[in-house]
mmCIF file of C-alpha atoms in Angstrom:
data_model
loop_
_atom_site.group_PDB
_atom_site.id
_atom_site.type_symbol
_atom_site.label_atom_id
_atom_site.label_comp_id
_atom_site.label_asym_id
_atom_site.label_seq_id
_atom_site.Cartn_x
_atom_site.Cartn_y
_atom_site.Cartn_z
ATOM 1 C CA MET D 139 -7.913 -7.903 26.409
ATOM 2 C CA LYS D 140 -4.622 -6.984 24.768
ATOM 3 C CA ILE D 141 -3.651 -6.901 21.101
ATOM 4 C CA LEU D 142 -0.013 -6.576 20.026
ATOM 5 C CA ILE D 143 0.488 -5.295 16.497
ATOM 6 C CA ILE D 144 3.585 -6.287 14.534
ATOM 7 C CA ALA D 145 3.997 -3.678 11.806
ATOM 8 C CA PRO D 146 6.552 -3.168 9.035
ATOM 9 C CA GLU D 147 9.541 -0.977 9.851
ATOM 10 C CA ASN D 148 9.165 0.891 6.602
ATOM 11 C CA GLU D 149 8.872 4.643 6.069
ATOM 12 C CA GLN D 150 6.409 4.286 3.220
ATOM 13 C CA LEU D 151 4.151 1.762 4.980
ATOM 14 C CA ARG D 152 4.301 3.355 8.439
ATOM 15 C CA PRO D 153 1.392 5.768 7.726
ATOM 16 C CA ILE D 154 -0.883 2.795 6.986
ATOM 17 C CA SER D 155 0.204 1.022 10.177
ATOM 18 C CA ASN D 156 -0.325 4.185 12.209
ATOM 19 C CA SER D 157 -3.762 4.679 10.680
ATOM 20 C CA ILE D 158 -4.817 1.143 11.657
ATOM 21 C CA PHE D 159 -3.242 1.547 15.116
ATOM 22 C CA GLY D 160 -5.212 4.755 15.655
ATOM 23 C CA GLU D 161 -8.516 3.233 14.585
ATOM 24 C CA LEU D 162 -7.924 0.163 16.788
ATOM 25 C CA LYS D 163 -7.256 2.407 19.796
ATOM 26 C CA ASN D 164 -10.448 4.324 19.091
ATOM 27 C CA PHE D 165 -12.485 1.132 18.864
ATOM 28 C CA GLY D 166 -12.531 0.697 22.634
ATOM 29 C CA GLY D 167 -12.441 -2.308 24.938
ATOM 30 C CA TYR D 168 -8.894 -3.355 24.068
ATOM 31 C CA GLU D 169 -5.354 -2.436 25.055
ATOM 32 C CA ILE D 170 -3.231 -1.965 21.945
ATOM 33 C CA ASP D 171 0.542 -1.877 21.580
ATOM 34 C CA LEU D 172 2.785 -1.903 18.509
ATOM 35 C CA ILE D 173 6.253 -3.115 17.591
ATOM 36 C CA GLU D 174 7.946 -2.572 14.232
ATOM 37 C CA MET D 175 10.355 -4.959 12.549
ATOM 38 C CA ASN D 176 11.851 -5.856 9.215
ATOM 39 C CA THR D 177 13.743 -8.705 7.608
ATOM 40 C CA PHE D 178 17.526 -8.588 7.552
ATOM 41 C CA TYR D 179 17.687 -8.288 3.772
ATOM 42 C CA LEU D 180 15.412 -5.233 3.720
ATOM 43 C CA SER D 181 17.259 -3.454 6.533
ATOM 44 C CA CYS D 182 20.941 -4.332 6.019
ATOM 45 C CA SER D 183 23.614 -2.197 4.385
ATOM 46 C CA TYR D 184 24.600 -2.397 0.723
ATOM 47 C CA PHE D 185 27.799 -4.268 1.662
ATOM 48 C CA GLN D 186 25.933 -6.738 3.908
ATOM 49 C CA ARG D 187 23.452 -7.409 1.121
ATOM 50 C CA LYS D 188 26.255 -8.257 -1.285
ATOM 51 C CA LEU D 189 27.722 -10.710 1.229
ATOM 52 C CA TYR D 190 24.282 -12.202 1.810
ATOM 53 C CA LYS D 191 23.905 -12.891 -1.906
ATOM 54 C CA LEU D 192 27.260 -14.647 -1.831
ATOM 55 C CA GLY D 193 25.970 -16.997 0.859
ATOM 56 C CA TYR D 194 27.243 -15.368 4.063
ATOM 57 C CA LYS D 195 24.230 -15.705 6.372
ATOM 58 C CA ASN D 196 25.803 -15.250 9.846
ATOM 59 C CA SER D 197 24.730 -11.610 10.061
ATOM 60 C CA GLU D 198 21.154 -12.570 9.247
ATOM 61 C CA THR D 199 21.157 -15.244 11.967
ATOM 62 C CA GLU D 200 22.342 -12.768 14.604
ATOM 63 C CA TYR D 201 19.889 -10.151 13.390
ATOM 64 C CA ASP D 202 16.970 -12.588 13.658
ATOM 65 C CA LYS D 203 18.043 -13.671 17.162
ATOM 66 C CA HIS D 204 17.962 -10.024 18.217
ATOM 67 C CA LEU D 205 14.471 -9.552 16.757
ATOM 68 C CA VAL D 206 13.142 -12.619 18.553
ATOM 69 C CA ALA D 207 14.679 -11.418 21.831
ATOM 70 C CA GLU D 208 13.107 -7.961 21.432
ATOM 71 C CA LEU D 209 9.714 -9.484 20.624
ATOM 72 C CA ALA D 210 9.947 -11.913 23.544
ATOM 73 C CA LYS D 211 10.698 -8.982 25.853
ATOM 74 C CA LYS D 212 7.738 -7.018 24.511
ATOM 75 C CA CYS D 213 5.393 -9.999 24.887
ATOM 76 C CA ALA D 214 6.617 -10.668 28.445
ATOM 77 C CA GLU D 215 5.905 -7.047 29.401
ATOM 78 C CA PHE D 216 2.631 -6.578 27.532
ATOM 79 C CA GLN D 217 1.169 -10.106 27.841
ATOM 80 C CA PRO D 218 -0.925 -9.976 24.624
ATOM 81 C CA ASN D 219 -4.028 -12.111 24.175
ATOM 82 C CA CYS D 220 -3.442 -12.144 20.430
ATOM 83 C CA ILE D 221 -1.053 -10.743 17.852
ATOM 84 C CA LEU D 222 -2.126 -8.869 14.726
ATOM 85 C CA ILE D 223 0.487 -8.949 11.966
ATOM 86 C CA LEU D 224 0.220 -6.161 9.429
ATOM 87 C CA ASN D 225 1.586 -6.942 5.968
ATOM 88 C CA GLY D 226 3.647 -10.008 6.927
ATOM 89 C CA ALA D 227 6.483 -9.671 4.427
ATOM 90 C CA HIS D 228 8.612 -7.959 7.093
ATOM 91 C CA VAL D 229 8.447 -10.827 9.626
ATOM 92 C CA PRO D 230 11.441 -13.221 9.383
ATOM 93 C CA ALA D 231 10.965 -16.982 9.600
ATOM 94 C CA ALA D 232 12.604 -17.081 13.063
ATOM 95 C CA VAL D 233 10.010 -14.637 14.369
ATOM 96 C CA GLN D 234 7.235 -16.629 12.743
ATOM 97 C CA ASP D 235 8.409 -19.708 14.645
ATOM 98 C CA PHE D 236 8.335 -17.764 17.934
ATOM 99 C CA LEU D 237 4.774 -16.604 17.267
ATOM 100 C CA THR D 238 3.331 -20.122 17.104
ATOM 101 C CA LYS D 239 2.651 -19.964 20.862
ATOM 102 C CA TYR D 240 0.171 -17.086 20.363
ATOM 103 C CA LYS D 241 -3.147 -16.600 18.604
ATOM 104 C CA VAL D 242 -2.152 -14.867 15.393
ATOM 105 C CA ILE D 243 -4.195 -12.806 12.943
ATOM 106 C CA VAL D 244 -2.443 -11.873 9.684
ATOM 107 C CA TRP D 245 -3.651 -9.026 7.476
ATOM 108 C CA PHE D 246 -1.819 -9.403 4.162
ATOM 109 C CA TRP D 247 -1.030 -6.222 2.213
ATOM 110 C CA ASP D 248 0.302 -8.053 -0.807
ATOM 111 C CA SER D 249 -0.590 -11.167 -2.726
ATOM 112 C CA VAL D 250 0.315 -14.373 -0.883
ATOM 113 C CA LYS D 251 1.325 -15.857 -4.235
ATOM 114 C CA ARG D 252 3.928 -13.123 -4.727
ATOM 115 C CA ASP D 253 6.138 -13.609 -1.688
ATOM 116 C CA GLU D 254 7.536 -16.892 -0.352
ATOM 117 C CA LEU D 255 7.791 -15.462 3.169
ATOM 118 C CA LEU D 256 4.098 -14.601 3.158
ATOM 119 C CA SER D 257 3.119 -18.082 2.053
ATOM 120 C CA LYS D 258 4.688 -19.570 5.209
ATOM 121 C CA PHE D 259 2.104 -17.797 7.329
ATOM 122 C CA ILE D 260 -0.742 -19.799 5.853
ATOM 123 C CA ASN D 261 0.484 -22.976 7.546
ATOM 124 C CA TRP D 262 -0.163 -21.780 11.085
ATOM 125 C CA ALA D 263 -1.876 -18.370 11.241
ATOM 126 C CA ASP D 264 -5.145 -18.684 13.166
ATOM 127 C CA GLU D 265 -6.962 -16.146 10.986
ATOM 128 C CA ILE D 266 -6.086 -14.630 7.631
ATOM 129 C CA PHE D 267 -7.373 -11.412 6.054
ATOM 130 C CA CYS D 268 -6.371 -10.602 2.479
ATOM 131 C CA PHE D 269 -5.858 -7.316 0.672
ATOM 132 C CA GLU D 270 -6.053 -9.191 -2.667
ATOM 133 C CA TYR D 271 -9.438 -10.851 -3.257
ATOM 134 C CA ASP D 272 -8.001 -13.444 -5.657
ATOM 135 C CA ASP D 273 -5.935 -14.868 -2.796
ATOM 136 C CA LEU D 274 -9.111 -16.228 -1.173
ATOM 137 C CA LYS D 275 -9.430 -18.870 -3.895
ATOM 138 C CA TYR D 276 -5.704 -19.597 -3.838
ATOM 139 C CA LEU D 277 -5.790 -20.169 -0.077
ATOM 140 C CA ALA D 278 -8.977 -22.254 -0.291
ATOM 141 C CA GLU D 279 -7.157 -24.605 -2.659
ATOM 142 C CA LYS D 280 -4.622 -25.077 0.135
ATOM 143 C CA ASN D 281 -7.416 -25.732 2.649
ATOM 144 C CA LYS D 282 -6.985 -22.367 4.360
ATOM 145 C CA PHE D 283 -9.969 -20.112 4.936
ATOM 146 C CA ALA D 284 -9.431 -16.357 4.563
ATOM 147 C CA ARG D 285 -11.519 -13.199 4.412
ATOM 148 C CA TYR D 286 -11.235 -10.183 2.117
ATOM 149 C CA LEU D 287 -10.260 -6.984 3.914
ATOM 150 C CA PRO D 288 -9.168 -3.980 1.818
ATOM 151 C CA LEU D 289 -7.061 -1.124 3.146
ATOM 152 C CA GLY D 290 -9.395 1.842 3.364
ATOM 153 C CA ALA D 291 -8.476 5.527 3.192
ATOM 154 C CA ASN D 292 -7.467 7.438 6.288
ATOM 155 C CA ASP D 293 -10.092 10.171 6.087
ATOM 156 C CA LYS D 294 -8.279 12.209 8.732
ATOM 157 C CA ILE D 295 -5.582 12.841 6.097
ATOM 158 C CA TYR D 296 -7.365 12.229 2.800
ATOM 159 C CA PHE D 297 -10.318 14.609 2.852
ATOM 160 C CA PRO D 298 -11.655 17.292 0.479
ATOM 161 C CA ARG D 299 -10.595 20.908 0.681
ATOM 162 C CA GLU D 300 -11.318 23.597 -1.848
ATOM 163 C CA CYS D 301 -8.188 24.780 -3.620
ATOM 164 C CA GLU D 302 -7.044 25.642 -7.112
ATOM 165 C CA ARG D 303 -6.703 22.639 -9.413
ATOM 166 C CA ASP D 304 -3.407 23.867 -10.846
ATOM 167 C CA VAL D 305 -2.015 20.414 -11.718
ATOM 168 C CA ASP D 306 -3.421 18.788 -14.848
ATOM 169 C CA ILE D 307 -2.224 15.221 -14.167
ATOM 170 C CA SER D 308 -0.629 13.626 -11.118
ATOM 171 C CA PHE D 309 0.668 10.267 -9.951
ATOM 172 C CA VAL D 310 2.333 9.359 -6.645
ATOM 173 C CA GLY D 311 3.669 5.853 -6.072
ATOM 174 C CA LEU D 312 6.520 3.445 -6.659
ATOM 175 C CA ALA D 313 8.041 2.533 -9.996
ATOM 176 C CA SER D 314 6.979 -0.601 -11.872
ATOM 177 C CA LYS D 315 7.328 -1.715 -15.477
ATOM 178 C CA GLU D 316 3.723 -0.768 -16.319
ATOM 179 C CA ARG D 317 3.949 2.572 -14.571
ATOM 180 C CA LEU D 318 7.221 3.582 -16.186
ATOM 181 C CA PHE D 319 5.836 2.897 -19.655
ATOM 182 C CA LEU D 320 2.515 4.678 -19.197
ATOM 183 C CA LEU D 321 3.870 7.627 -17.238
ATOM 184 C CA ASN D 322 6.579 8.245 -19.816
ATOM 185 C CA LYS D 323 3.892 8.297 -22.526
ATOM 186 C CA ILE D 324 1.845 10.780 -20.496
ATOM 187 C CA CYS D 325 4.904 12.983 -20.052
ATOM 188 C CA GLU D 326 5.759 12.859 -23.736
ATOM 189 C CA ARG D 327 2.249 14.071 -24.566
ATOM 190 C CA ALA D 328 2.454 16.640 -21.769
ATOM 191 C CA CYS D 329 5.506 18.183 -23.414
ATOM 192 C CA GLU D 330 3.516 18.526 -26.640
ATOM 193 C CA LYS D 331 0.341 19.868 -25.003
ATOM 194 C CA ASN D 332 1.941 21.964 -22.224
ATOM 195 C CA TRP D 333 0.115 19.996 -19.544
ATOM 196 C CA THR D 334 1.133 20.551 -15.953
ATOM 197 C CA VAL D 335 2.242 17.175 -14.581
ATOM 198 C CA LYS D 336 3.391 16.200 -11.081
ATOM 199 C CA ILE D 337 4.835 12.737 -10.461
ATOM 200 C CA GLY D 338 6.284 11.702 -7.124
ATOM 201 C CA GLY D 339 7.749 8.616 -5.511
ATOM 202 C CA ILE D 340 10.874 6.481 -5.455
ATOM 203 C CA PHE D 341 11.740 5.599 -9.055
ATOM 204 C CA TYR D 342 15.486 5.126 -8.622
ATOM 205 C CA ASP D 343 17.966 4.733 -5.758
ATOM 206 C CA LYS D 344 19.219 8.180 -4.777
ATOM 207 C CA ASN D 345 22.128 6.703 -2.815
ATOM 208 C CA HIS D 346 23.953 5.871 -6.050
ATOM 209 C CA PHE D 347 24.493 8.967 -8.186
ATOM 210 C CA TRP D 348 24.694 7.052 -11.463
ATOM 211 C CA LYS D 349 21.138 5.729 -11.043
ATOM 212 C CA LYS D 350 19.793 9.252 -11.608
ATOM 213 C CA TYR D 351 21.642 9.632 -14.900
ATOM 214 C CA LEU D 352 20.619 6.172 -16.072
ATOM 215 C CA PHE D 353 16.986 6.982 -15.307
ATOM 216 C CA ARG D 354 17.139 10.282 -17.194
ATOM 217 C CA ARG D 355 18.639 8.553 -20.211
ATOM 218 C CA ARG D 356 16.041 5.761 -20.258
ATOM 219 C CA GLN D 357 12.992 7.860 -19.258
ATOM 220 C CA PRO D 358 13.786 11.362 -20.558
ATOM 221 C CA ALA D 359 10.225 12.723 -20.629
ATOM 222 C CA LEU D 360 9.261 11.281 -17.248
ATOM 223 C CA ALA D 361 12.443 12.609 -15.627
ATOM 224 C CA LYS D 362 11.351 16.183 -16.409
ATOM 225 C CA PHE D 363 8.306 15.888 -14.158
ATOM 226 C CA LEU D 364 9.508 13.458 -11.487
ATOM 227 C CA GLU D 365 10.265 14.370 -7.879
ATOM 228 C CA ASN D 366 12.131 11.266 -6.724
ATOM 229 C CA ARG D 367 11.454 11.021 -2.991
ATOM 230 C CA ILE D 368 9.026 9.632 -0.431
ATOM 231 C CA PHE D 369 6.018 11.891 0.071
ATOM 232 C CA ALA D 370 4.262 12.177 3.417
ATOM 233 C CA PRO D 371 0.553 11.240 3.264
ATOM 234 C CA ALA D 372 -0.490 14.859 3.881
ATOM 235 C CA GLU D 373 1.621 15.924 0.887
ATOM 236 C CA VAL D 374 0.048 13.239 -1.279
ATOM 237 C CA ALA D 375 -3.445 14.324 -0.240
ATOM 238 C CA GLU D 376 -2.625 17.914 -1.169
ATOM 239 C CA ILE D 377 -1.358 16.836 -4.601
ATOM 240 C CA TYR D 378 -4.644 15.004 -5.198
ATOM 241 C CA ARG D 379 -6.655 18.077 -4.172
ATOM 242 C CA ARG D 380 -4.702 20.225 -6.630
ATOM 243 C CA SER D 381 -5.053 17.750 -9.520
ATOM 244 C CA LYS D 382 -7.608 17.790 -12.291
ATOM 245 C CA ILE D 383 -6.802 14.140 -13.075
ATOM 246 C CA CYS D 384 -5.228 11.692 -10.611
ATOM 247 C CA VAL D 385 -3.868 8.710 -12.527
ATOM 248 C CA ASN D 386 -3.949 5.338 -10.770
ATOM 249 C CA ILE D 387 -1.879 2.578 -12.381
ATOM 250 C CA ASN D 388 -2.205 -0.739 -10.553
ATOM 251 C CA THR D 389 0.455 -3.403 -11.017
ATOM 252 C CA ALA D 390 -0.349 -6.559 -12.984
ATOM 253 C CA VAL D 391 -0.308 -8.857 -9.943
ATOM 254 C CA HIS D 392 -3.237 -7.057 -8.285
ATOM 255 C CA HIS D 393 -6.888 -7.083 -9.369
ATOM 256 C CA SER D 394 -8.483 -5.652 -6.220
ATOM 257 C CA LEU D 395 -8.786 -1.965 -5.416
ATOM 258 C CA SER D 396 -5.662 -0.465 -3.864
ATOM 259 C CA PRO D 397 -5.545 2.081 -1.019
ATOM 260 C CA ARG D 398 -4.638 4.697 -3.637
ATOM 261 C CA THR D 399 -8.039 4.182 -5.259
ATOM 262 C CA PHE D 400 -9.820 5.083 -2.029
ATOM 263 C CA GLU D 401 -7.426 7.874 -1.049
ATOM 264 C CA ILE D 402 -7.887 9.770 -4.316
ATOM 265 C CA CYS D 403 -11.653 9.549 -4.041
ATOM 266 C CA ALA D 404 -11.569 10.549 -0.364
ATOM 267 C CA THR D 405 -10.143 13.943 -1.379
ATOM 268 C CA LYS D 406 -13.077 14.334 -3.799
ATOM 269 C CA SER D 407 -10.701 14.247 -6.755
ATOM 270 C CA PHE D 408 -11.221 12.762 -10.211
ATOM 271 C CA GLN D 409 -9.482 9.431 -10.828
ATOM 272 C CA LEU D 410 -8.433 7.718 -14.043
ATOM 273 C CA MET D 411 -7.536 4.078 -13.321
ATOM 274 C CA ASN D 412 -6.326 1.209 -15.472
ATOM 275 C CA SER D 413 -8.811 -1.547 -16.311
ATOM 276 C CA GLY D 414 -8.641 -5.034 -14.836
ATOM 277 C CA GLN D 415 -9.607 -4.161 -11.268
ATOM 278 C CA ASN D 416 -12.659 -5.529 -9.462
ATOM 279 C CA SER D 417 -14.376 -3.493 -6.748
ATOM 280 C CA HIS D 418 -16.180 -6.499 -5.181
ATOM 281 C CA GLY D 419 -19.163 -4.270 -4.488
ATOM 282 C CA LEU D 420 -17.245 -1.522 -2.685
ATOM 283 C CA MET D 421 -17.509 0.996 -5.524
ATOM 284 C CA ASN D 422 -19.182 1.418 -8.894
ATOM 285 C CA LEU D 423 -16.338 1.575 -11.396
ATOM 286 C CA GLU D 424 -18.659 2.981 -14.062
ATOM 287 C CA THR D 425 -19.708 6.043 -12.055
ATOM 288 C CA ASP D 426 -17.186 6.613 -9.239
ATOM 289 C CA LEU D 427 -14.106 6.985 -11.435
ATOM 290 C CA ALA D 428 -13.007 6.585 -15.065
ATOM 291 C CA VAL D 429 -11.186 3.551 -16.457
ATOM 292 C CA PHE D 430 -8.712 3.326 -19.338
ATOM 293 C CA SER D 431 -7.511 0.355 -21.381
ATOM 294 C CA GLY D 432 -4.085 0.790 -22.931
ATOM 295 C CA VAL D 433 -1.898 3.758 -23.656
ATOM 296 C CA GLU D 434 -3.920 5.334 -26.482
ATOM 297 C CA ASP D 435 -7.139 5.137 -24.498
ATOM 298 C CA LEU D 436 -5.332 6.684 -21.529
ATOM 299 C CA LEU D 437 -4.081 9.642 -23.551
ATOM 300 C CA ASP D 438 -7.447 10.148 -25.285
ATOM 301 C CA LYS D 439 -9.293 10.139 -21.952
ATOM 302 C CA ILE D 440 -6.844 12.563 -20.374
ATOM 303 C CA GLU D 441 -7.570 15.032 -23.177
ATOM 304 C CA PHE D 442 -11.316 14.409 -22.926
ATOM 305 C CA TYR D 443 -11.586 14.830 -19.167
ATOM 306 C CA LEU D 444 -9.262 17.839 -19.045
ATOM 307 C CA ALA D 445 -11.789 19.544 -21.322
ATOM 308 C CA ASN D 446 -14.825 18.487 -19.221
ATOM 309 C CA GLU D 447 -14.596 19.958 -15.742
ATOM 310 C CA THR D 448 -18.291 19.487 -14.918
ATOM 311 C CA LEU D 449 -18.134 15.770 -15.684
ATOM 312 C CA ARG D 450 -14.935 15.403 -13.645
ATOM 313 C CA LYS D 451 -16.621 16.976 -10.629
ATOM 314 C CA LYS D 452 -19.687 14.750 -10.991
ATOM 315 C CA ILE D 453 -17.584 11.580 -11.082
ATOM 316 C CA ALA D 454 -15.335 12.767 -8.234
ATOM 317 C CA LEU D 455 -18.383 13.422 -6.032
ATOM 318 C CA ALA D 456 -19.774 9.926 -6.712
ATOM 319 C CA GLY D 457 -16.409 8.364 -5.837
ATOM 320 C CA TYR D 458 -16.159 10.389 -2.648
ATOM 321 C CA GLU D 459 -19.607 9.301 -1.474
ATOM 322 C CA SER D 460 -18.852 5.613 -2.144
ATOM 323 C CA VAL D 461 -15.562 5.735 -0.238
ATOM 324 C CA MET D 462 -17.090 7.511 2.749
ATOM 325 C CA LYS D 463 -19.782 4.841 2.854
ATOM 326 C CA ASN D 464 -17.634 1.745 2.386
ATOM 327 C CA CYS D 465 -13.901 2.318 2.123
ATOM 328 C CA THR D 466 -12.405 4.329 4.992
ATOM 329 C CA MET D 467 -9.844 2.818 7.337
ATOM 330 C CA LYS D 468 -12.421 3.013 10.118
ATOM 331 C CA LYS D 469 -14.740 0.819 8.014
ATOM 332 C CA SER D 470 -11.898 -1.667 7.448
ATOM 333 C CA VAL D 471 -11.158 -1.919 11.174
ATOM 334 C CA GLU D 472 -14.852 -2.296 11.972
ATOM 335 C CA LYS D 473 -14.985 -5.186 9.496
ATOM 336 C CA LEU D 474 -11.906 -6.747 11.075
ATOM 337 C CA PHE D 475 -13.580 -6.750 14.501
ATOM 338 C CA ALA D 476 -16.909 -7.927 13.096
ATOM 339 C CA GLU D 477 -15.443 -10.900 11.198
ATOM 340 C CA SER D 478 -12.565 -12.019 13.422
ATOM 341 C CA GLU D 479 -13.656 -14.847 15.695
ATOM 342 C CA ILE D 480 -10.539 -14.291 17.819
ATOM 343 C CA LEU D 481 -11.321 -10.613 18.458
ATOM 344 C CA ARG D 482 -14.984 -11.330 19.129
ATOM 345 C CA GLY D 483 -13.929 -14.028 21.579
ATOM 346 C CA LEU D 484 -11.646 -11.603 23.434
ATOM 347 C CA ARG D 485 -14.503 -9.136 23.800
ATOM 348 C CA ASN D 486 -16.817 -11.830 25.148
ATOM 349 C CA ASP D 487 -14.305 -13.261 27.652
#
């Protein structure tokens, strides 16, 4: 019984893939192997991307042929009984066509409605698991059945450890329109109140020197507190442990709980998250974390919770207990095996 995982070749997503790979290996009864890949557009050089936009697609065709050849070689050697695709947005159409000869399970890490490449999977994937709960209805309208499967926290990395909470407010993640606006407002207030703020993640392209200066001009307050780089999961976990308030700003396209939600709670840290998310029974959003609506409410609640350490600890403990019960990566993998008819069939064969 062999499962081949196709995972994104992406530095930021690799820790999630490795976490799932580790839990699958620990599950027992299966042989697991993994291959990483990416689309041409996400992996090509700046010059190649410019040519691609001008309509020169020969490089992409050759790139895809190479990917298919590498995958065919891996499948010939490993002889998988099924293929588990993590994320999906990294798998080119040519590879998707090759995979039609196998039983395929897709675990989407983004909304199917958001990416045209993802939507192609729904035509032939044997089983679909969705990170975004709202996609279940969308897929049902297209006569495709799917199951909800969130990305839990890796509790081998995100776990509590007593240390000084020397950071007042933190955020680690990628830039988005909502995040830039709210984080800049937080940083403006931080300058007034002398709050200690730590913000990390890729907010501008470091390969082009002018992007840094443009960012500083447009987001002057935020730039003072930003460390513009990719943070390893262990570094992120340590930032959460040191933070009095971990801010979680979900993007507008998502309404289900993100991995960040679970990871913050798994370190037994207090979380302040934007409204509009639905826990679907995984957590109690009234007791396990705090929710804000709009910029003024965000700033008011930061001031309130910074002044109420006992309440922060009470809420953080409730969030930690909920995540340990329902929202670890081990729980997600257990649910995958429990609900996948393909995986159950392999075990019974």
